[in-house]
Short mmCIF file of C-alpha atoms in Angstrom, two decimals:
data_model
loop_
_atom_site.label_atom_id
_atom_site.label_comp_id
_atom_site.label_asym_id
_atom_site.label_seq_id
_atom_site.Cartn_x
_atom_site.Cartn_y
_atom_site.Cartn_z
CA UNK N 134 83.98 46.54 229.01
CA UNK N 135 82.50 49.84 229.51
CA UNK N 136 79.06 50.74 227.99
CA UNK N 137 80.36 54.11 226.83
CA UNK N 138 83.81 55.27 226.38
CA UNK N 139 84.37 58.58 224.82
CA UNK N 140 87.96 59.86 223.65
CA UNK N 141 88.35 63.62 222.95
CA UNK N 142 84.99 63.57 221.49
CA UNK N 143 84.63 67.01 219.95
CA UNK N 144 81.76 68.80 217.89
CA UNK N 145 82.28 72.15 216.36
CA UNK N 146 79.72 74.12 214.37
CA UNK N 147 81.54 76.64 212.18
CA UNK N 148 83.17 78.95 214.93
CA UNK N 149 81.41 77.51 217.89
CA UNK N 150 82.48 74.37 219.90
CA UNK N 151 79.47 72.64 221.26
CA UNK N 152 81.44 69.82 222.80
CA UNK N 153 85.15 69.89 223.54
CA UNK N 154 87.44 67.02 223.97
CA UNK N 155 84.98 64.97 226.08
CA UNK N 156 86.45 62.10 227.92
CA UNK N 157 83.89 60.01 229.62
CA UNK N 158 83.39 56.44 230.92
CA UNK N 159 80.17 54.93 231.63
CA UNK N 160 79.66 51.44 233.13
CA UNK N 161 77.32 48.89 232.02
CA UNK N 162 74.06 49.06 233.83
CA UNK N 163 74.85 52.44 235.20
CA UNK N 164 72.47 55.22 235.07
CA UNK N 165 74.45 58.32 234.32
CA UNK N 166 72.96 61.89 234.43
CA UNK N 167 74.37 64.84 232.43
CA UNK N 168 73.49 68.16 233.95
CA UNK N 169 74.10 71.53 232.37
CA UNK N 170 72.71 75.01 231.42
CA UNK N 171 71.14 75.45 228.09
CA UNK N 172 73.67 75.09 225.27
CA UNK N 173 76.19 73.34 227.60
CA UNK N 174 76.48 70.66 224.94
CA UNK N 175 74.33 67.81 226.60
CA UNK N 176 72.02 67.22 223.60
CA UNK N 177 74.92 67.63 221.24
CA UNK N 178 76.73 64.78 223.07
CA UNK N 179 73.69 62.56 223.14
CA UNK N 180 73.44 63.13 219.23
CA UNK N 181 76.91 62.10 218.64
CA UNK N 182 76.50 58.83 220.91
CA UNK N 183 73.37 58.00 219.06
CA UNK N 184 74.87 58.47 215.60
CA UNK N 185 72.71 61.51 214.74
CA UNK N 186 75.58 63.79 214.61
CA UNK N 187 79.16 62.93 213.44
CA UNK N 188 81.93 63.97 215.79
CA UNK N 189 84.25 66.74 214.28
CA UNK N 190 87.20 64.83 216.02
CA UNK N 191 87.58 62.06 218.62
CA UNK N 192 85.35 59.04 218.98
CA UNK N 193 83.11 57.22 221.31
CA UNK N 194 82.99 53.51 221.51
CA UNK N 195 79.69 51.97 222.80
CA UNK N 196 79.98 48.40 223.85
CA UNK N 197 82.83 47.92 221.61
CA UNK N 198 81.62 49.62 218.47
CA UNK N 199 82.76 53.23 217.44
CA UNK N 200 80.07 55.88 216.47
CA UNK N 201 82.40 56.94 213.68
CA UNK N 202 83.38 53.61 212.01
CA UNK N 203 80.42 51.28 213.04
CA UNK N 204 77.31 53.56 213.42
CA UNK N 205 75.02 50.78 212.22
CA UNK N 206 76.32 48.38 214.89
CA UNK N 207 75.87 51.06 217.50
CA UNK N 208 72.23 51.95 216.45
CA UNK N 209 71.30 48.18 216.66
CA UNK N 210 72.21 48.31 220.35
CA UNK N 211 71.06 51.74 221.43
CA UNK N 212 67.82 53.78 221.44
CA UNK N 213 66.68 57.12 222.29
CA UNK N 214 63.81 58.98 223.51
CA UNK N 215 64.42 62.45 222.06
CA UNK N 216 63.81 65.86 224.00
CA UNK N 217 60.61 66.64 222.19
CA UNK N 218 57.97 63.94 222.14
CA UNK N 219 58.37 61.87 219.06
CA UNK N 220 55.34 59.62 218.31
CA UNK N 221 53.44 59.04 215.29
CA UNK N 222 50.27 60.96 215.83
CA UNK N 223 47.69 59.19 213.76
CA UNK N 224 48.93 55.80 214.80
CA UNK N 225 47.45 54.11 218.03
CA UNK N 226 49.66 53.62 221.09
CA UNK N 227 50.04 49.95 220.50
CA UNK N 228 50.87 50.59 216.62
CA UNK N 229 53.57 53.07 217.76
CA UNK N 230 55.23 50.48 219.83
CA UNK N 231 54.80 47.71 217.12
CA UNK N 232 56.32 50.23 214.51
CA UNK N 233 59.44 50.75 216.46
CA UNK N 234 59.73 46.99 217.32
CA UNK N 235 59.50 46.18 213.63
CA UNK N 236 61.91 48.63 212.51
CA UNK N 237 64.38 47.32 214.92
CA UNK N 238 63.90 43.87 213.25
CA UNK N 239 60.99 42.12 215.28
CA UNK N 240 58.57 40.22 213.22
CA UNK N 241 54.94 41.01 213.22
CA UNK N 242 54.02 38.48 216.07
CA UNK N 243 57.18 39.27 218.20
CA UNK N 244 56.43 43.04 217.73
CA UNK N 245 52.87 42.36 218.97
CA UNK N 246 54.14 40.48 221.92
CA UNK N 247 56.59 43.10 222.90
CA UNK N 248 54.10 45.97 222.42
CA UNK N 249 51.79 44.20 225.05
CA UNK N 250 54.63 43.81 227.38
CA UNK N 251 55.48 47.63 226.89
CA UNK N 252 51.86 48.57 227.35
CA UNK N 253 51.62 46.68 230.60
CA UNK N 254 54.90 47.91 232.01
CA UNK N 255 54.15 51.45 231.27
CA UNK N 256 50.59 51.30 232.36
CA UNK N 257 49.37 52.19 228.89
CA UNK N 258 47.14 49.27 228.30
CA UNK N 259 43.82 51.20 228.87
CA UNK N 260 44.92 53.65 226.08
CA UNK N 261 46.38 51.07 223.76
CA UNK N 262 43.81 51.70 220.98
CA UNK N 263 43.75 55.43 221.34
CA UNK N 264 45.62 57.61 218.75
CA UNK N 265 48.86 58.99 220.15
CA UNK N 266 47.84 62.53 219.21
CA UNK N 267 45.05 62.60 221.76
CA UNK N 268 47.22 61.50 224.82
CA UNK N 269 48.25 64.02 227.38
CA UNK N 270 51.83 65.30 227.36
CA UNK N 271 52.76 62.93 230.24
CA UNK N 272 51.12 59.89 228.56
CA UNK N 273 52.90 60.89 225.26
CA UNK N 274 56.15 61.06 227.09
CA UNK N 275 55.72 57.59 228.69
CA UNK N 276 54.86 56.32 225.38
CA UNK N 277 57.94 57.81 223.88
CA UNK N 278 60.20 56.05 226.45
CA UNK N 279 58.32 52.84 226.06
CA UNK N 280 59.03 53.13 222.21
CA UNK N 281 62.75 53.57 222.96
CA UNK N 282 62.69 50.55 225.35
CA UNK N 283 60.63 48.11 223.03
CA UNK N 284 63.98 47.39 221.06
CA UNK N 285 65.62 45.94 224.19
CA UNK N 286 68.39 48.51 223.83
CA UNK N 287 71.59 47.81 225.96
CA UNK N 288 72.01 51.57 226.09
CA UNK N 289 69.08 53.97 226.33
CA UNK N 290 69.29 57.75 225.94
CA UNK N 291 66.70 59.90 227.54
CA UNK N 292 67.01 63.65 226.50
CA UNK N 293 65.25 65.66 229.17
CA UNK N 294 62.59 63.07 229.58
CA UNK N 295 60.33 65.03 232.07
CA UNK N 296 60.62 68.39 230.48
CA UNK N 297 57.33 70.17 230.88
CA UNK N 298 55.55 67.53 232.78
CA UNK N 299 53.50 68.11 236.08
CA UNK N 300 54.57 66.82 239.18
CA UNK N 301 52.55 63.71 239.14
CA UNK N 302 53.44 62.82 235.50
CA UNK N 303 57.19 63.33 236.32
CA UNK N 304 56.82 61.12 239.41
CA UNK N 305 55.45 58.36 237.27
CA UNK N 306 58.06 58.71 234.88
CA UNK N 307 60.62 58.57 237.56
CA UNK N 308 59.12 55.33 238.91
CA UNK N 309 59.43 53.77 235.45
CA UNK N 310 62.97 54.78 234.97
CA UNK N 311 63.82 53.56 238.41
CA UNK N 312 62.50 50.04 237.48
CA UNK N 313 65.09 50.08 234.50
CA UNK N 314 68.02 50.71 236.78
CA UNK N 315 70.77 47.99 236.79
CA UNK N 316 69.16 46.34 233.80
CA UNK N 317 70.37 48.56 230.92
CA UNK N 318 72.75 51.54 230.79
CA UNK N 319 70.89 54.80 230.77
CA UNK N 320 72.07 58.21 229.86
CA UNK N 321 69.79 60.89 231.20
CA UNK N 322 69.94 64.59 230.42
CA UNK N 323 68.07 66.98 232.59
CA UNK N 324 67.61 70.45 233.93
CA UNK N 325 66.10 69.16 237.24
CA UNK N 326 68.82 68.57 240.03
CA UNK N 327 66.35 66.62 242.14
CA UNK N 328 65.60 64.27 239.11
CA UNK N 329 69.43 63.67 238.67
CA UNK N 330 69.96 62.94 242.36
CA UNK N 331 67.02 60.73 242.69
CA UNK N 332 67.71 58.37 239.63
CA UNK N 333 71.33 58.55 238.79
CA UNK N 334 74.29 56.64 240.02
CA UNK N 335 76.70 59.22 238.79
CA UNK N 336 76.28 62.68 237.58
CA UNK N 337 78.46 64.60 234.99
CA UNK N 338 78.22 68.32 234.90
CA UNK N 339 78.86 70.20 231.61
CA UNK N 340 79.41 73.63 230.82
CA UNK N 341 80.30 75.36 227.53
CA UNK N 342 80.90 72.08 225.99
CA UNK N 343 83.19 70.72 228.58
CA UNK N 344 82.67 68.12 231.25
CA UNK N 345 83.53 69.88 234.34
CA UNK N 346 82.99 67.23 237.02
CA UNK N 347 81.93 63.74 237.18
CA UNK N 348 80.67 61.89 240.55
CA UNK N 349 77.94 60.84 242.82
CA UNK N 350 75.75 63.58 243.98
CA UNK N 351 77.43 63.17 247.46
CA UNK N 352 80.84 63.55 245.81
CA UNK N 353 80.02 66.54 243.95
CA UNK N 354 78.41 68.21 247.11
CA UNK N 355 81.50 67.30 248.99
CA UNK N 356 84.01 68.38 246.40
CA UNK N 357 82.45 71.84 246.24
CA UNK N 358 81.89 72.24 249.95
CA UNK N 359 78.22 72.94 249.45
CA UNK N 360 74.89 71.64 251.09
CA UNK N 361 72.89 70.54 248.00
CA UNK N 362 73.49 69.28 244.57
CA UNK N 363 72.01 72.45 243.09
CA UNK N 364 74.54 74.49 245.14
CA UNK N 365 77.26 72.21 243.89
CA UNK N 366 76.07 72.55 240.31
CA UNK N 367 75.91 76.30 240.63
CA UNK N 368 79.44 76.34 242.16
CA UNK N 369 80.92 74.29 239.39
CA UNK N 370 79.26 75.99 236.62
CA UNK N 371 79.91 79.56 237.88
CA UNK N 372 83.60 78.48 238.59
CA UNK N 373 83.96 77.50 234.84
CA UNK N 374 82.18 80.58 233.69
CA UNK N 375 84.68 82.75 235.64
CA UNK N 376 87.57 80.78 234.61
CA UNK N 377 86.63 81.03 230.97
CA UNK O 114 62.25 44.54 204.97
CA UNK O 115 62.33 47.33 207.62
CA UNK O 116 61.10 49.61 204.89
CA UNK O 117 57.83 47.76 204.50
CA UNK O 118 57.10 48.33 208.35
CA UNK O 119 57.85 52.18 207.92
CA UNK O 120 55.78 52.18 204.62
CA UNK O 121 52.83 50.72 206.64
CA UNK O 122 53.18 53.40 209.30
CA UNK O 123 53.07 56.00 206.48
CA UNK O 124 50.21 54.50 204.91
CA UNK O 125 48.20 54.61 207.98
CA UNK O 126 49.19 58.09 208.77
CA UNK O 127 48.10 59.38 205.31
CA UNK O 128 44.71 57.24 205.16
CA UNK O 129 43.88 58.58 208.79
CA UNK O 130 44.07 62.20 207.99
CA UNK O 131 40.59 63.23 206.72
CA UNK O 132 41.89 66.19 204.90
CA UNK O 133 44.08 64.06 202.58
CA UNK O 134 41.04 62.02 201.61
CA UNK O 135 38.92 65.54 201.21
CA UNK O 136 41.69 66.92 198.99
CA UNK O 137 43.03 64.00 197.22
CA UNK O 138 39.75 62.48 196.09
CA UNK O 139 36.76 64.76 197.06
CA UNK O 140 38.03 67.97 195.53
CA UNK O 141 38.90 66.64 192.15
CA UNK O 142 35.61 64.70 192.07
CA UNK O 143 33.61 67.88 192.75
CA UNK O 144 35.50 69.51 190.01
CA UNK O 145 34.77 66.63 187.62
CA UNK O 146 31.21 66.90 188.38
CA UNK O 147 30.97 70.54 188.21
CA UNK O 148 32.79 70.96 184.78
CA UNK O 149 30.64 68.06 183.33
CA UNK O 150 27.56 69.90 184.56
CA UNK O 151 28.87 72.97 182.65
CA UNK O 152 29.64 70.83 179.70
CA UNK O 153 26.06 69.46 179.81
CA UNK O 154 24.59 72.99 179.56
CA UNK O 155 27.18 74.69 177.39
CA UNK O 156 29.02 72.24 175.34
CA UNK O 157 32.84 72.92 175.50
CA UNK O 158 34.96 70.41 173.56
CA UNK O 159 37.54 70.58 176.41
CA UNK O 160 35.15 69.54 178.97
CA UNK O 161 34.21 66.51 177.16
CA UNK O 162 34.41 63.61 179.59
CA UNK O 163 37.17 61.76 177.59
CA UNK O 164 39.35 65.08 177.60
CA UNK O 165 38.29 66.15 181.09
CA UNK O 166 38.72 62.90 183.02
CA UNK O 167 42.55 62.61 182.20
CA UNK O 168 42.95 66.32 183.21
CA UNK O 169 41.24 65.80 186.48
CA UNK O 170 43.20 62.58 187.13
CA UNK O 171 46.43 64.34 186.73
CA UNK O 172 45.24 67.34 188.83
CA UNK O 173 44.17 64.98 191.66
CA UNK O 174 47.68 63.50 191.61
CA UNK O 175 49.11 66.87 192.46
CA UNK O 176 47.77 66.64 195.96
CA UNK O 177 50.16 63.54 196.47
CA UNK O 178 52.82 66.10 196.73
CA UNK O 179 51.16 67.90 199.57
CA UNK O 180 50.46 64.73 201.34
CA UNK O 181 54.01 63.29 201.22
CA UNK O 182 55.56 66.66 201.86
CA UNK O 183 53.46 67.48 204.82
CA UNK O 184 54.14 64.07 206.39
CA UNK O 185 57.92 64.24 205.92
CA UNK O 186 58.05 67.79 207.13
CA UNK O 187 55.81 67.11 210.22
CA UNK O 188 58.06 64.07 211.09
CA UNK O 189 61.02 66.39 210.93
CA UNK O 190 59.47 69.06 212.99
CA UNK O 191 58.12 66.80 215.70
CA UNK O 192 61.47 64.89 216.19
CA UNK O 193 59.95 61.74 214.93
CA UNK O 194 62.44 61.59 212.21
CA UNK O 195 65.19 62.03 214.62
CA UNK O 196 64.06 58.95 216.62
CA UNK O 197 64.00 57.10 213.34
CA UNK O 198 67.35 58.47 212.10
CA UNK O 199 68.71 56.88 215.36
CA UNK O 200 67.43 53.57 214.26
CA UNK O 201 68.85 51.21 211.99
CA UNK O 202 66.83 52.29 209.05
CA UNK O 203 68.97 52.97 205.91
CA UNK O 204 68.58 55.88 203.64
CA UNK O 205 66.88 53.58 201.17
CA UNK O 206 64.55 52.39 203.75
CA UNK O 207 63.31 55.92 204.32
CA UNK O 208 62.75 56.83 200.64
CA UNK O 209 60.89 53.60 199.79
CA UNK O 210 59.07 53.79 203.03
CA UNK O 211 57.73 57.28 202.32
CA UNK O 212 57.15 56.68 198.47
CA UNK O 213 55.66 53.11 198.30
CA UNK O 214 52.43 53.79 200.05
CA UNK O 215 51.67 56.72 197.92
CA UNK O 216 51.88 54.88 194.60
CA UNK O 217 48.99 52.51 195.29
CA UNK O 218 47.06 55.76 196.70
CA UNK O 219 47.74 57.58 193.43
CA UNK O 220 46.65 54.62 191.30
CA UNK O 221 43.45 54.36 193.43
CA UNK O 222 42.92 58.14 192.99
CA UNK O 223 43.12 57.59 189.30
CA UNK O 224 40.75 54.69 189.34
CA UNK O 225 38.17 56.52 191.33
CA UNK O 226 38.35 59.47 188.97
CA UNK O 227 37.78 57.11 185.91
CA UNK O 228 34.95 55.21 187.75
CA UNK O 229 33.13 58.25 188.34
CA UNK O 230 33.86 59.45 184.79
CA UNK O 231 32.05 56.30 183.61
CA UNK O 232 28.95 57.41 185.24
CA UNK O 233 29.39 60.87 183.25
CA UNK O 234 29.73 59.13 179.96
CA UNK O 235 33.37 57.75 179.75
CA UNK O 236 33.73 54.27 178.13
CA UNK O 237 35.27 51.79 180.50
CA UNK O 238 37.48 49.52 178.34
CA UNK O 239 41.27 48.62 178.07
CA UNK O 240 42.29 52.18 177.27
CA UNK O 241 41.41 53.24 180.93
CA UNK O 242 43.67 50.49 182.16
CA UNK O 243 46.45 51.91 179.87
CA UNK O 244 45.75 55.45 181.16
CA UNK O 245 46.07 54.27 184.68
CA UNK O 246 49.51 52.85 183.82
CA UNK O 247 50.41 56.11 182.02
CA UNK O 248 49.68 57.96 185.16
CA UNK O 249 52.23 56.12 187.08
CA UNK O 250 55.21 58.34 186.00
CA UNK O 251 53.09 61.43 186.82
CA UNK O 252 52.50 59.90 190.29
CA UNK O 253 56.11 59.44 190.75
CA UNK O 254 56.88 62.95 189.63
CA UNK O 255 54.46 64.26 192.38
CA UNK O 256 55.69 61.90 194.94
CA UNK O 257 59.20 63.15 194.19
CA UNK O 258 58.36 66.85 194.40
CA UNK O 259 56.62 65.91 197.81
CA UNK O 260 59.77 64.24 199.07
CA UNK O 261 61.82 67.07 197.98
CA UNK O 262 59.55 69.70 199.78
CA UNK O 263 59.17 67.85 202.79
CA UNK O 264 62.96 67.47 202.98
CA UNK O 265 63.52 71.11 202.71
CA UNK O 266 60.62 72.98 204.13
CA UNK O 267 58.51 72.86 207.22
CA UNK O 268 54.95 71.62 207.16
CA UNK O 269 53.31 75.16 206.95
CA UNK O 270 55.62 75.98 203.97
CA UNK O 271 54.76 72.63 202.25
CA UNK O 272 51.17 73.61 202.74
CA UNK O 273 51.98 76.74 200.71
CA UNK O 274 54.24 75.35 198.09
CA UNK O 275 52.59 72.08 197.32
CA UNK O 276 48.99 72.81 198.41
CA UNK O 277 48.70 76.26 196.91
CA UNK O 278 51.32 76.93 194.34
CA UNK O 279 51.96 73.54 192.77
CA UNK O 280 48.45 72.57 192.43
CA UNK O 281 47.54 75.91 190.98
CA UNK O 282 50.39 76.01 188.74
CA UNK O 283 50.32 72.43 187.57
CA UNK O 284 46.64 73.07 186.83
CA UNK O 285 46.88 76.19 184.68
CA UNK O 286 49.93 74.75 182.81
CA UNK O 287 48.31 71.45 182.17
CA UNK O 288 45.56 72.41 179.56
CA UNK O 289 42.85 70.85 181.64
CA UNK O 290 40.91 74.09 182.39
CA UNK O 291 41.63 75.98 179.22
CA UNK O 292 43.16 75.14 175.95
CA UNK O 293 46.88 76.18 175.93
CA UNK O 294 46.59 77.33 172.42
CA UNK O 295 44.13 79.93 173.19
CA UNK O 296 46.85 81.89 175.22
CA UNK O 297 49.53 80.51 173.08
CA UNK O 298 52.95 82.27 172.74
CA UNK O 299 55.45 82.09 175.70
CA UNK O 300 52.68 80.59 178.03
CA UNK O 301 52.20 77.54 175.75
CA UNK O 302 55.92 77.20 175.28
CA UNK O 303 56.46 77.42 178.93
CA UNK O 304 53.60 74.84 179.69
CA UNK O 305 55.27 72.38 177.37
CA UNK O 306 58.61 72.76 178.81
CA UNK O 307 57.18 71.64 182.05
CA UNK O 308 55.73 68.04 182.48
CA UNK O 309 52.16 68.81 183.52
CA UNK O 310 50.60 69.42 179.98
CA UNK O 311 52.60 66.57 178.75
CA UNK O 312 51.21 64.29 181.57
CA UNK O 313 47.62 65.28 180.59
CA UNK O 314 48.15 64.96 176.96
CA UNK O 315 49.87 61.47 177.45
CA UNK O 316 46.69 60.16 179.58
CA UNK O 317 44.29 61.77 177.09
CA UNK O 318 46.07 59.83 174.27
CA UNK O 319 45.75 56.69 176.34
CA UNK O 320 42.06 57.15 177.01
CA UNK O 321 41.65 57.91 173.07
CA UNK O 322 43.57 54.77 172.16
CA UNK O 323 45.96 56.84 170.46
CA UNK O 324 48.90 54.88 171.80
CA UNK O 325 51.49 56.36 169.42
CA UNK O 326 51.03 59.75 170.82
CA UNK O 327 51.52 58.57 174.56
CA UNK O 328 55.32 58.31 174.43
CA UNK O 329 56.58 61.46 173.15
CA UNK O 330 54.72 63.10 175.95
CA UNK O 331 55.43 60.57 178.45
CA UNK O 332 59.34 60.96 178.19
CA UNK O 333 58.95 64.42 179.37
CA UNK O 334 57.19 63.26 182.47
CA UNK O 335 59.44 60.32 183.09
CA UNK O 336 62.54 62.68 182.54
CA UNK O 337 61.26 65.08 185.23
CA UNK O 338 60.28 62.32 187.64
CA UNK O 339 63.70 60.86 187.45
CA UNK O 340 65.62 64.04 187.73
CA UNK O 341 63.33 65.39 190.61
CA UNK O 342 63.44 62.01 192.47
CA UNK O 343 67.33 62.02 192.07
CA UNK O 344 67.55 65.57 193.56
CA UNK O 345 64.88 64.53 196.30
CA UNK O 346 67.03 61.56 197.31
CA UNK O 347 70.36 63.53 197.42
CA UNK O 348 68.71 66.14 199.53
CA UNK O 349 67.07 63.82 201.94
CA UNK O 350 70.42 61.81 202.37
CA UNK O 351 72.09 65.21 203.02
CA UNK O 352 69.47 65.93 205.62
CA UNK O 353 69.96 62.42 207.20
CA UNK O 354 73.77 63.04 207.61
CA UNK O 355 73.43 66.75 208.54
CA UNK O 356 73.29 68.14 212.06
CA UNK O 357 69.94 69.79 211.43
CA UNK O 358 67.45 67.29 210.57
#
């Protein structure tokens, strides 16, 4: 069974089509990167897959459950780290983690245990008692991802997780994400080619709401006859722009 | 019982914001002390403690709208609510989670107001307990206004609407600062078409032990509270199911 299978997934906003007839299959344990320019439809796709936005037409089935007919079942086995850092500012780092564990059904004791595990896994133990609002941007982003993982999701959505982070903070996050590879299915959206190349098993390139190409970084480079993923990306996106 | 976990988070967020404590408890108490001092020097029947304390208690509750509205609006603008909307929390979990922590806070606010009033001459008897109960629908009303404002506006707009406009309008039209009969006419009519003067009159009746007078006024407050809460829930549900949180 695929982790994610979309069938003609479409989202329209009045006269604008944000995502158009998206057909995508992601295997369990795969780290799939979605690349695209601003407004390509990446975040809208994530919102539909996480049941935050209802598709205008089409459907997506996540581990056997439809986002249209069984959104609650989908929500139980997925989690998301939104594009903007989403933490409770006046709660401590540990309290933030316990909050999400509790919301996903853990009792108080289990939530505390899981929070301790996450603190350790994401090197947040030293700041466990600090309020989230005083953390650096990189630390907040790390906490945000730890919060997304504490529910033991089978599918994790990371929407531009390293946006605005400095090089070191980005590398730290990459390391944390790499440790998850193979254990859970991850959908990652990003603007950074090197990030997609370093982390993902396969890459999907979106432009103007459509999935232009899917493959490994090497396959995309080979397909376009370019030398780098960035060149391949530009070639694919430009090709679509011209054809549209 | 997921709503209890969410309610606990909201309680912590509210209580850990020093501005909430300063405005919710500190500011009304300063006014209580100030107006009592005026009353001590220049006796004004409106500022007698048994009339003033209920007015201040209701005025203090108006800040509850600011707290709840700001919290919800901030959650929306920082994507925190988006994270929660992607979780298995239901619409009722959200409404209860936001509203529940505010109710004990509101009762605590009223209790502190009456305790301080005791030192200014208010008799602490069973009527005070009745007054606290009478304040509950008023608290629900202000919580509902906060839920509604937080679901529609951003945190700066909530600050302006609930922090400036609502607190002033609810104070002027409540009969706490001046006798509404002194202005009379359309002003008094409008004041009694709104719930704030009724909230103060019901609480004053409770403090006076004039229980028969409570309910004509309290029905107004309950009516407004129910209607605004229903509108707030509808709007919040719409936001939850819309593409723009």
